[in-house]
Short mmCIF file of C-alpha atoms in Angstrom, two decimals:
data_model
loop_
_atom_site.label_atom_id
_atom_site.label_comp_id
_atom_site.label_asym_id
_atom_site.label_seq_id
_atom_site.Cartn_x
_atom_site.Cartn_y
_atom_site.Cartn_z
CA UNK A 244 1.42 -167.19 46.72
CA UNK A 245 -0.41 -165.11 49.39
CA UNK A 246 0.09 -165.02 53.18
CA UNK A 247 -3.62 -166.14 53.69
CA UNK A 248 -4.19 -168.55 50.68
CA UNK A 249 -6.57 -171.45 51.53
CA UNK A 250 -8.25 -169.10 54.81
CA UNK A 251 -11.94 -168.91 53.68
CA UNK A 252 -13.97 -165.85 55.21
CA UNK A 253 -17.97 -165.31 55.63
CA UNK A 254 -18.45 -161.96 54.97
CA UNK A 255 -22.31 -161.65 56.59
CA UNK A 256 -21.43 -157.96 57.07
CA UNK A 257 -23.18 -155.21 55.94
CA UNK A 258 -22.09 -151.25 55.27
CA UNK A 259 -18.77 -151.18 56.30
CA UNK A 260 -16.90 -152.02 59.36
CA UNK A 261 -16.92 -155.69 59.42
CA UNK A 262 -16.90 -155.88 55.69
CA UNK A 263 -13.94 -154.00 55.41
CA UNK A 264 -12.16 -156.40 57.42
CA UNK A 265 -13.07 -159.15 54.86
CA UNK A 266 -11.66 -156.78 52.87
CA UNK A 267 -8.49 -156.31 53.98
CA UNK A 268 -7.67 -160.40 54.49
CA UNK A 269 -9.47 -161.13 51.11
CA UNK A 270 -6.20 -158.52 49.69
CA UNK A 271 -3.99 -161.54 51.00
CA UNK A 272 -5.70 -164.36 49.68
CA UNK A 273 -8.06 -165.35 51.48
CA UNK A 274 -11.27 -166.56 49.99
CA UNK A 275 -14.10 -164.02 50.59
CA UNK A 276 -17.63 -165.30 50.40
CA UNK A 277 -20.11 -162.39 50.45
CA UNK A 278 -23.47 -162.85 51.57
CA UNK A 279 -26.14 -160.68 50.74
CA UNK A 280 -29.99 -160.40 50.64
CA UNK A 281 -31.22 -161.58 47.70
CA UNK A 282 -33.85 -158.43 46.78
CA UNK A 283 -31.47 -155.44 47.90
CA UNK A 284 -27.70 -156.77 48.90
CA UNK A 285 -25.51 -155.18 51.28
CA UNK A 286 -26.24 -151.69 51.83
CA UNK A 287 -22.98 -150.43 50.85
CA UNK A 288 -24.27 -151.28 47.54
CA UNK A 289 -26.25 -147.42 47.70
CA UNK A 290 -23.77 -145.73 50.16
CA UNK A 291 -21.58 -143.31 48.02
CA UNK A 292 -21.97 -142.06 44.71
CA UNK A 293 -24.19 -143.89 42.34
CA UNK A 294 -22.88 -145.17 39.34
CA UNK A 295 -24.43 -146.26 36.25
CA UNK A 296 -23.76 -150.13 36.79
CA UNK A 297 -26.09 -149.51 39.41
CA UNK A 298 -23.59 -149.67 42.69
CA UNK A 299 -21.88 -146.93 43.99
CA UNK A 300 -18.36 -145.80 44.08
CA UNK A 301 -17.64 -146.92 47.34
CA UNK A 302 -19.10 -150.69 46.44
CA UNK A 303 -16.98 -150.81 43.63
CA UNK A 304 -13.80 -150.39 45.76
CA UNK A 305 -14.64 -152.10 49.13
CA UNK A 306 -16.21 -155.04 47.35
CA UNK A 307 -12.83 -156.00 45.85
CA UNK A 308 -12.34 -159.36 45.68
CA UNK A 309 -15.89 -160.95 47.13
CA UNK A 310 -18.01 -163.57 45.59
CA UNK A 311 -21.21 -162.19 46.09
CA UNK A 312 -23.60 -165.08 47.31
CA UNK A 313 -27.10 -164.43 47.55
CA UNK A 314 -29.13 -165.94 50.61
CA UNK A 315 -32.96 -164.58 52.49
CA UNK A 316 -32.06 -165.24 55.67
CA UNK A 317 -35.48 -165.01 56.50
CA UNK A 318 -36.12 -168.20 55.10
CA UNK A 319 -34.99 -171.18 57.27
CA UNK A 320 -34.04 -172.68 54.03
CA UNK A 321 -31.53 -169.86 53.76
CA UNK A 322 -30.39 -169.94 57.09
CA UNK A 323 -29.82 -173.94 56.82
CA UNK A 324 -27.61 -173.20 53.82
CA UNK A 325 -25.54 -170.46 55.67
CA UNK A 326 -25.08 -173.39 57.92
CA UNK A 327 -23.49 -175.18 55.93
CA UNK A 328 -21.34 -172.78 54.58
CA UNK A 329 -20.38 -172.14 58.23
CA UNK A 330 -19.42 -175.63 58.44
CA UNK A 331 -16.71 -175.65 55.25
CA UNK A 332 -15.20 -171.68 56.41
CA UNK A 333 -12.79 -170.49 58.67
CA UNK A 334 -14.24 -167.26 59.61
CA UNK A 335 -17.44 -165.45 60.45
CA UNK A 336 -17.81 -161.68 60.23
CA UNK A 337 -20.99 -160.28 61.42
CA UNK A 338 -21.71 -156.74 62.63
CA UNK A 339 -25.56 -157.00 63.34
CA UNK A 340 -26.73 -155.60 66.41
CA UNK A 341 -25.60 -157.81 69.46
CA UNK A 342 -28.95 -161.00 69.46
CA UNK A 343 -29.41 -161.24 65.44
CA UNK A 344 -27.67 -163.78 65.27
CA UNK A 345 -28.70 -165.63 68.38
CA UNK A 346 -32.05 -164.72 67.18
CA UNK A 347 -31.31 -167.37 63.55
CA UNK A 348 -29.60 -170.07 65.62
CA UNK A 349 -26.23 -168.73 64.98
CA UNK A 350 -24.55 -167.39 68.24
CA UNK A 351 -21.15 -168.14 68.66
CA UNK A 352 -21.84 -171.50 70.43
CA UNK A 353 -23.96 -172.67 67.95
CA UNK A 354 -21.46 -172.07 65.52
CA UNK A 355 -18.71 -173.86 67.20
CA UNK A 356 -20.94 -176.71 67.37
CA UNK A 357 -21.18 -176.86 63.25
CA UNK A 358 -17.41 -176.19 62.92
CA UNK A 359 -15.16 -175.94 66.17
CA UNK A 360 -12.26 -174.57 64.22
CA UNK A 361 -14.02 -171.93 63.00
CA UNK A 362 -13.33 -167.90 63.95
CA UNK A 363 -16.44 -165.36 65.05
CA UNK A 364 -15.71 -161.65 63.96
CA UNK A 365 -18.88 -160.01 65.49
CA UNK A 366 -18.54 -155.80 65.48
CA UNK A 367 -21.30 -153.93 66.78
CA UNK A 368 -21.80 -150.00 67.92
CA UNK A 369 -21.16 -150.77 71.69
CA UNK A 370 -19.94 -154.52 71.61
CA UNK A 371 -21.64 -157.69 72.61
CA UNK A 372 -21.65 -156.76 76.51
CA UNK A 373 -22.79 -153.81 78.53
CA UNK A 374 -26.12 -151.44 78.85
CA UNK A 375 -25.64 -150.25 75.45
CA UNK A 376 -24.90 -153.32 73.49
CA UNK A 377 -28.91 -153.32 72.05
CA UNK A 378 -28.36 -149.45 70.73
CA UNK A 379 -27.61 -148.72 67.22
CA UNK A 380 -25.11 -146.81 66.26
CA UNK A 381 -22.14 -145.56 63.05
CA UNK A 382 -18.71 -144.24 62.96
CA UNK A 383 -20.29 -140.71 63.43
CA UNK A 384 -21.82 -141.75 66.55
CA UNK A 385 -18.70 -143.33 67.59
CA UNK A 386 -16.61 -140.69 67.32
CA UNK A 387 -18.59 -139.07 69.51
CA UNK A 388 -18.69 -141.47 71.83
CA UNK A 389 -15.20 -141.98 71.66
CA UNK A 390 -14.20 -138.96 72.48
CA UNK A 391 -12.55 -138.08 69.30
CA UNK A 392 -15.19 -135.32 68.24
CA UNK A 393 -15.00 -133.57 70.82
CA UNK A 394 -11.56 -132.72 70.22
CA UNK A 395 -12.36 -131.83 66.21
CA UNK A 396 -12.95 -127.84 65.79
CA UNK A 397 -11.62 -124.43 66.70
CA UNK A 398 -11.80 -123.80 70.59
CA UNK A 399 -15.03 -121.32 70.23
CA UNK A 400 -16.53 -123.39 67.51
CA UNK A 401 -18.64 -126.34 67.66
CA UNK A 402 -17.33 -130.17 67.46
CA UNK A 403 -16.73 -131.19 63.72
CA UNK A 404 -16.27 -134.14 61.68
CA UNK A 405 -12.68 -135.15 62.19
CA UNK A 406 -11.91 -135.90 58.81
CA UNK A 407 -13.71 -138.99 56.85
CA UNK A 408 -16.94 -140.05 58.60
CA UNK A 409 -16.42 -143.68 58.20
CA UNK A 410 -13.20 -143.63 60.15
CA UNK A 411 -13.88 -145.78 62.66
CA UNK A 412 -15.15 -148.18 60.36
CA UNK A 413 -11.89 -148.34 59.16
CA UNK A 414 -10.46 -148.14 62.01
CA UNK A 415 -12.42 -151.35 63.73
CA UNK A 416 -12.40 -153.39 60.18
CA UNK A 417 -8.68 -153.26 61.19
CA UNK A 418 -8.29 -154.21 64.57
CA UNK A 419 -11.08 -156.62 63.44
CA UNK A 420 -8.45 -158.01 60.69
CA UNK A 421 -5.64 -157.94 63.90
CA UNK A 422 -8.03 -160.02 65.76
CA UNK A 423 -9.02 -162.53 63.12
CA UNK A 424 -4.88 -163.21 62.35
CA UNK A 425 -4.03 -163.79 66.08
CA UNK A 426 -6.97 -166.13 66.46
CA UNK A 427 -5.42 -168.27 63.41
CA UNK A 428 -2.33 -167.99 65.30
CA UNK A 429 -4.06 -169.41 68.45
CA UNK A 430 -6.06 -172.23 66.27
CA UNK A 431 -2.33 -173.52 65.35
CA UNK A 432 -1.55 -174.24 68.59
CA UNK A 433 -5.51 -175.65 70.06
CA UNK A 434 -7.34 -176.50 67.22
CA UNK A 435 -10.10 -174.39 68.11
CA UNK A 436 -11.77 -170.97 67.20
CA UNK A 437 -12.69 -168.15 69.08
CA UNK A 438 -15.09 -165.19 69.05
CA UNK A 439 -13.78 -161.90 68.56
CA UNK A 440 -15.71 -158.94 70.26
CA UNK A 441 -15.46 -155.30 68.77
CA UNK A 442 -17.31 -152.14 69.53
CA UNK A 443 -16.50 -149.42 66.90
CA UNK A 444 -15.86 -147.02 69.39
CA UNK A 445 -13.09 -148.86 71.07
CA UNK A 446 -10.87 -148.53 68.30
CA UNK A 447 -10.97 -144.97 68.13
CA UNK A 448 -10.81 -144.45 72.06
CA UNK A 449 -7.78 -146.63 71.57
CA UNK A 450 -5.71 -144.02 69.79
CA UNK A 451 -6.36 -140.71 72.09
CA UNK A 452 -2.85 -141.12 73.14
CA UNK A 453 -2.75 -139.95 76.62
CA UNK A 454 -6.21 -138.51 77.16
CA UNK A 455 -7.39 -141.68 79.42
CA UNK A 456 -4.81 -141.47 81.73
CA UNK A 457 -4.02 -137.83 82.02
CA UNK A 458 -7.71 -137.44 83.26
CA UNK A 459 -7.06 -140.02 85.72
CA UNK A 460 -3.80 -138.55 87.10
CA UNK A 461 -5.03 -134.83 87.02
CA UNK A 462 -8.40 -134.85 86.24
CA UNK A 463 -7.49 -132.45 82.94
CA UNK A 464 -10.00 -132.37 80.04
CA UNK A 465 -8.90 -131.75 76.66
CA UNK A 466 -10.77 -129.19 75.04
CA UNK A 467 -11.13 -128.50 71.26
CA UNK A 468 -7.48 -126.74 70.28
CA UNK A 469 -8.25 -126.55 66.52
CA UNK A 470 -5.20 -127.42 64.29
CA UNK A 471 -2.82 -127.45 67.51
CA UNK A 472 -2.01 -129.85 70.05
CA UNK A 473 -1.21 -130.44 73.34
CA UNK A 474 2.58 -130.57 75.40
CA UNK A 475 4.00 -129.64 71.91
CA UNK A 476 4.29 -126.02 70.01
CA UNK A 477 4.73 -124.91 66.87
CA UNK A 478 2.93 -128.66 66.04
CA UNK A 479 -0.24 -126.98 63.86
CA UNK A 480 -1.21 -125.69 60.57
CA UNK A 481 0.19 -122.74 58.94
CA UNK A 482 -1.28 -120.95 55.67
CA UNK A 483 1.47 -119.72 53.57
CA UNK A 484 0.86 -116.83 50.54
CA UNK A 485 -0.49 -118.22 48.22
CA UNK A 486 -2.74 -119.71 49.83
CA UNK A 487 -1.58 -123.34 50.83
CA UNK A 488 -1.57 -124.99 54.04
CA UNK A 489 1.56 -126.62 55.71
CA UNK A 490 1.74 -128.70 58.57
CA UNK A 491 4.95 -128.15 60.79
CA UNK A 492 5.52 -130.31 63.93
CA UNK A 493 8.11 -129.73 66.21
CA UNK A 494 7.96 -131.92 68.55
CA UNK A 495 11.05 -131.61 70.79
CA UNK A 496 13.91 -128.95 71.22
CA UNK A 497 16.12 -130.46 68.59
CA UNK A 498 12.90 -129.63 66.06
CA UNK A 499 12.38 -126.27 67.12
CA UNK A 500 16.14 -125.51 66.45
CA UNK A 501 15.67 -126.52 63.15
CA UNK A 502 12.62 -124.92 62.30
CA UNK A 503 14.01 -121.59 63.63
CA UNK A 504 17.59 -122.29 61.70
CA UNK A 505 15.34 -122.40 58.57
CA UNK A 506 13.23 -119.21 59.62
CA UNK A 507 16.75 -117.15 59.44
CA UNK A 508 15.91 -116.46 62.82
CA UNK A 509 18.29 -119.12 65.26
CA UNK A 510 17.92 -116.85 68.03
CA UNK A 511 14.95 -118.09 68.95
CA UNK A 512 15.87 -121.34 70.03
CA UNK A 513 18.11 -119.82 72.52
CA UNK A 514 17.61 -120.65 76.16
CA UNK A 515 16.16 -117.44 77.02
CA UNK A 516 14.19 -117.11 74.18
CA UNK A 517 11.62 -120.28 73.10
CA UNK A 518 14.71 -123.07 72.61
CA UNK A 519 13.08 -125.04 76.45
CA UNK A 520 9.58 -126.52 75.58
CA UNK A 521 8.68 -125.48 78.46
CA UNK A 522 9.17 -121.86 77.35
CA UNK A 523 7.48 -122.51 74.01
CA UNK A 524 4.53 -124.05 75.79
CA UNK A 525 3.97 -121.01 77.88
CA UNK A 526 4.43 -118.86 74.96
CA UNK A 527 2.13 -121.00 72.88
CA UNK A 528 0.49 -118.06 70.91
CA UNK A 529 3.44 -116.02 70.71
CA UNK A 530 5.65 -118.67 69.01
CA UNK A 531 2.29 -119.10 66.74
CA UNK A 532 2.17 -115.90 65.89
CA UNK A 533 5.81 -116.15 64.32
CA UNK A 534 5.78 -119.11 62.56
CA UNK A 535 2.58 -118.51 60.79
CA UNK A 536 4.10 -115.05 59.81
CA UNK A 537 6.84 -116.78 58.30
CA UNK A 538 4.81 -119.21 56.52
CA UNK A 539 2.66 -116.41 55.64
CA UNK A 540 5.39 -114.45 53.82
CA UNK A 541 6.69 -117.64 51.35
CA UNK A 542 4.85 -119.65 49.15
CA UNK A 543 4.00 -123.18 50.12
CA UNK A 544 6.56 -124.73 48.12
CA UNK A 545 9.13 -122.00 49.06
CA UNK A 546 8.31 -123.13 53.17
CA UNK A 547 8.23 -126.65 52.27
CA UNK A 548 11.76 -126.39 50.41
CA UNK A 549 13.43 -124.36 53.41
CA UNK A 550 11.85 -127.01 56.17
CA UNK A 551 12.99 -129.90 53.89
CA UNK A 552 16.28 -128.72 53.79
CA UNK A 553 17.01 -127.97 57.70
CA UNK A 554 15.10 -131.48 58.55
CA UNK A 555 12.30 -130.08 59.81
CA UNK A 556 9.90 -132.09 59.74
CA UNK A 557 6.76 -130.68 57.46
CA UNK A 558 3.98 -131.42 54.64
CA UNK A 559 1.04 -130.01 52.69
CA UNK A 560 -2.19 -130.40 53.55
CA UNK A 561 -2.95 -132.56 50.68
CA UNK A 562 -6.42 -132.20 48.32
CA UNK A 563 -7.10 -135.38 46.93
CA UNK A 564 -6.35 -133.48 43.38
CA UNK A 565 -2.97 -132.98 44.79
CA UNK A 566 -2.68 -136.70 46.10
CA UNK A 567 -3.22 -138.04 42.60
CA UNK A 568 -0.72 -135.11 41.38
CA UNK A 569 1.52 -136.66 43.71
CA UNK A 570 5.19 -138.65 42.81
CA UNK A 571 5.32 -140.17 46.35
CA UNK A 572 1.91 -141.42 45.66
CA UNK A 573 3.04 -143.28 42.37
CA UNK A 574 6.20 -144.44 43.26
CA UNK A 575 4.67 -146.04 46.68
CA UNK A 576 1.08 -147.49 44.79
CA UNK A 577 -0.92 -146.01 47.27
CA UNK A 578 -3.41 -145.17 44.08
CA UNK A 579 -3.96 -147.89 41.61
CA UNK A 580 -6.05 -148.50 38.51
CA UNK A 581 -8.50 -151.25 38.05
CA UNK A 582 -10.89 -152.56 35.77
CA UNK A 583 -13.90 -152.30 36.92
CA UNK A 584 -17.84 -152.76 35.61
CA UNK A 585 -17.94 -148.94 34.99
CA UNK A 586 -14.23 -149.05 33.25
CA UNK A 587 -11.10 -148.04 34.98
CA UNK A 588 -11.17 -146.97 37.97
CA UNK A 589 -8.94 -145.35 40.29
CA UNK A 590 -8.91 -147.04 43.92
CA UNK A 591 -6.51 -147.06 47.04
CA UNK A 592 -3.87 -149.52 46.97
CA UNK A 593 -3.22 -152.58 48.77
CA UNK A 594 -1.48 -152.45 52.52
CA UNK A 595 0.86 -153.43 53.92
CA UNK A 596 3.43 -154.23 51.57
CA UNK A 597 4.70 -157.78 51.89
CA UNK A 598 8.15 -158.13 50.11
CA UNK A 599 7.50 -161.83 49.40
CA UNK A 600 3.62 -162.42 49.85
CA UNK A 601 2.30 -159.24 48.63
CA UNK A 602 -1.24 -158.58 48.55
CA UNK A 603 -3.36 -157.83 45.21
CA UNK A 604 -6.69 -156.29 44.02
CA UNK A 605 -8.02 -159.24 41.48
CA UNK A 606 -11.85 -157.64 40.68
CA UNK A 607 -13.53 -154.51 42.22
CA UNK A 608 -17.10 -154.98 43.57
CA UNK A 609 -19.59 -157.63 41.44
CA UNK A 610 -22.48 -157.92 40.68
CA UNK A 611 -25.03 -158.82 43.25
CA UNK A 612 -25.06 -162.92 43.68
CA UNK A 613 -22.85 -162.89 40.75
CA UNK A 614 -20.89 -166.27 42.34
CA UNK A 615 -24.03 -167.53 44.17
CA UNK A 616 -24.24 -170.64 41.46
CA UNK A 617 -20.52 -171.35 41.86
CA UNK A 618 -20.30 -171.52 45.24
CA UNK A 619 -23.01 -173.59 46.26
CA UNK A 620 -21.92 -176.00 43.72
CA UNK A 621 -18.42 -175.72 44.83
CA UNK A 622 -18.69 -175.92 48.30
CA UNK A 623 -22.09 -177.62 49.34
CA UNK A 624 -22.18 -179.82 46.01
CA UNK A 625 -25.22 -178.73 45.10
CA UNK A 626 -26.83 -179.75 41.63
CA UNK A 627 -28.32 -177.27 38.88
CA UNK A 628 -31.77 -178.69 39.57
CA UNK A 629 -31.59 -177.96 43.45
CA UNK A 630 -30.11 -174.27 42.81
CA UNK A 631 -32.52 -173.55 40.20
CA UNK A 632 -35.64 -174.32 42.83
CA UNK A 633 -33.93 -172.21 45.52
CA UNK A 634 -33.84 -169.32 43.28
CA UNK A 635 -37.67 -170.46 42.10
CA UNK A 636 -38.37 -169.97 45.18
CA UNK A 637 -36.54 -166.72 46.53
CA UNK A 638 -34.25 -168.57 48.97
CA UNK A 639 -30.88 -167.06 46.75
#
């Protein structure tokens, strides 16, 4: 059993944001149905590393799960059978830009006309309102927009990438999958969909912690601060000597008491000395300074043994060959193995854990309109005769 058995999903999504959603609620059991052009399929198909079943790396993962179903749109043929397929499923993810779908006939209202009950994902760079609902745009872009970039980097440096550049693909496939659960909530209760409106930007604006209103209290803009952060110190990155990286965050008094037990240097967390945050915070380089010499005289494993033991709370700065080196990584599943078309193949796990309707990774990505057949005769009843014109004809 699985939390969303008998919830079946249109995945019209391409690259990654909406897709991923599908994704995630195809992990639980719901039924993903994958549509993709018939010539080329979804573009995530070439984004990544090639591989030599002809779909890259990152297919292969995020595809988990899908039937791929192949459909040309352009053809009003296709788009009467994506009708159809609208009328027997419970949700619709699109991330086109804002009008695609109006442009085919399929706005939201048009779709709650061919099935009231069912649920419009629709993600977009700048969501389906505003004056820049009609620009394109990518997680890079949103970051930027966001607000995030400009945070990444040293404080002389430029703004980097903060981290993976599909983050906020990630990030809005999730609040997309957040969205998607409490409208199945709601349709309980009224019997009815609803459309649910993302921009990928507003996810990652979402998690800048206190930036919005700080600026609106006292008009303070966060500047690039490089591995450190703000109200809080030591709460950075710290190389130790041989050459690993630790992250340390102490982020009250309590913390810093710790941290400066396991220095061998408790004097510092005296009153006078850098024990008030307040203190530390005006001191900011100072107390810096110290722990990085620390860290800087012990091995990683030596700092990460001494932090462990006072409670201070501390980490390495993974590699991903440490991550799959990693016991808390095995114990947890975070990294499993799956058969795939290129053999096995190493993928992240499946989240959350669910201690009675856990989710599960059946089949990485397939082949392109590899379920096309089944589906249409599964769902729309259609005959070998019919299917094998449509496909004469370049419809699937």
């Amino acid at each position: 059993m699985h939390a969303l058995d008998g919830v079946r999903v249109l995945d019209l999504g391409t690259y990654l944001a909406g897709p991923f959603c599908a994704t995630v609620l195809g992990e639980f059991g719901a039924e993903i149905i994958k549509v993709e052009r018939p010539s080329s399929g979804d573009n995530l198909r070439r984004f990544g590393s090639d591989t030599e079943c002809g779909d890259t790396l990152v297919w292969l993962s995020e595809g988990r799960n899908k039937r791929s179903v192949t459909l040309n749109l352009a053809d009003p043929r296709g788009r009467e059978l994506l009708r159809e397929l609208i009328r027997v499923c419970d949700v619709v993810v699109e991330n086109f830009r804002p009008g695609v779908m109006e442009r085919w006939g399929l706005g939201f209202e048009q779709i709650q006309e061919l099935n009231e009950r069912a649920i419009m994902l629709r993600v977009s760079a700048y969501g389906q309102q505003g004056p820049y609902r009609d620009r394109p745009g990518f997680a890079r872009v949103a970051h930027g927009f966001s607000g995030l970039a400009y945070l990444a980097g040293e404080p002389d440096g430029p703004p980097v990438t903060p981290g993976s550049t599909s983050l906020a693909d990630y990030m809005t496939g999730l609040y997309g999958v957040v969205g998607v659960l409490l409208a199945l909530r709601a349709r309980e209760s009224t019997g009815r969909g609803q459309c649910v409106d993302l921009a990928l930007y507003e996810s990652v604006f979402r998690a800048l912690d206190e930036l919005a209103p700080a600026y609106q209290r006292t008009g303070y803009v966060r500047e690039r601060m490089g591995a450190d952060t703000v109200n809080v110190v030591p709460h950075s990155h710290y190389r130790a000597a041989d050459g690993g990286w630790i992250a340390i965050a102490c982020s009250n008094d309590d913390m810093f008491a710790r941290l400066a037990e396991a220095m061998g240097r408790p004097e510092l967390a005296d009153a006078e000395r850098f024990g008030p945050k307040a203190a530390r915070l005006a001191q900011r380089d100072e107390v810096n300074d110290l722990v990085g010499a620390w860290v800087g005289g012990l091995t990683r494993d030596e700092v990460l043994e001494r932090c462990h033991r006072s409670e201070v709370p501390a980490g390495p700065l993974n590699s991903i060959a440490d991550i799959f080196d990693d016991p808390q990584y095995r114990a947890r599943g975070t990294l499993v193995t799956v058969d795939s078309r290129i053999g096995p193949l190493t993928v992240p796990g499946v989240l959350p854990t669910l201690s009675e309707t856990p989710g599960e990774i059946r089949w990485l990505g397939g082949e392109l309109g590899a379920h096309t057949t089944a589906v249409l005769a599964e769902l729309l009843h259609l005959d070998a005769e019919k299917i094998g014109a449509l496909r004469a004809d370049g419809v699937i």
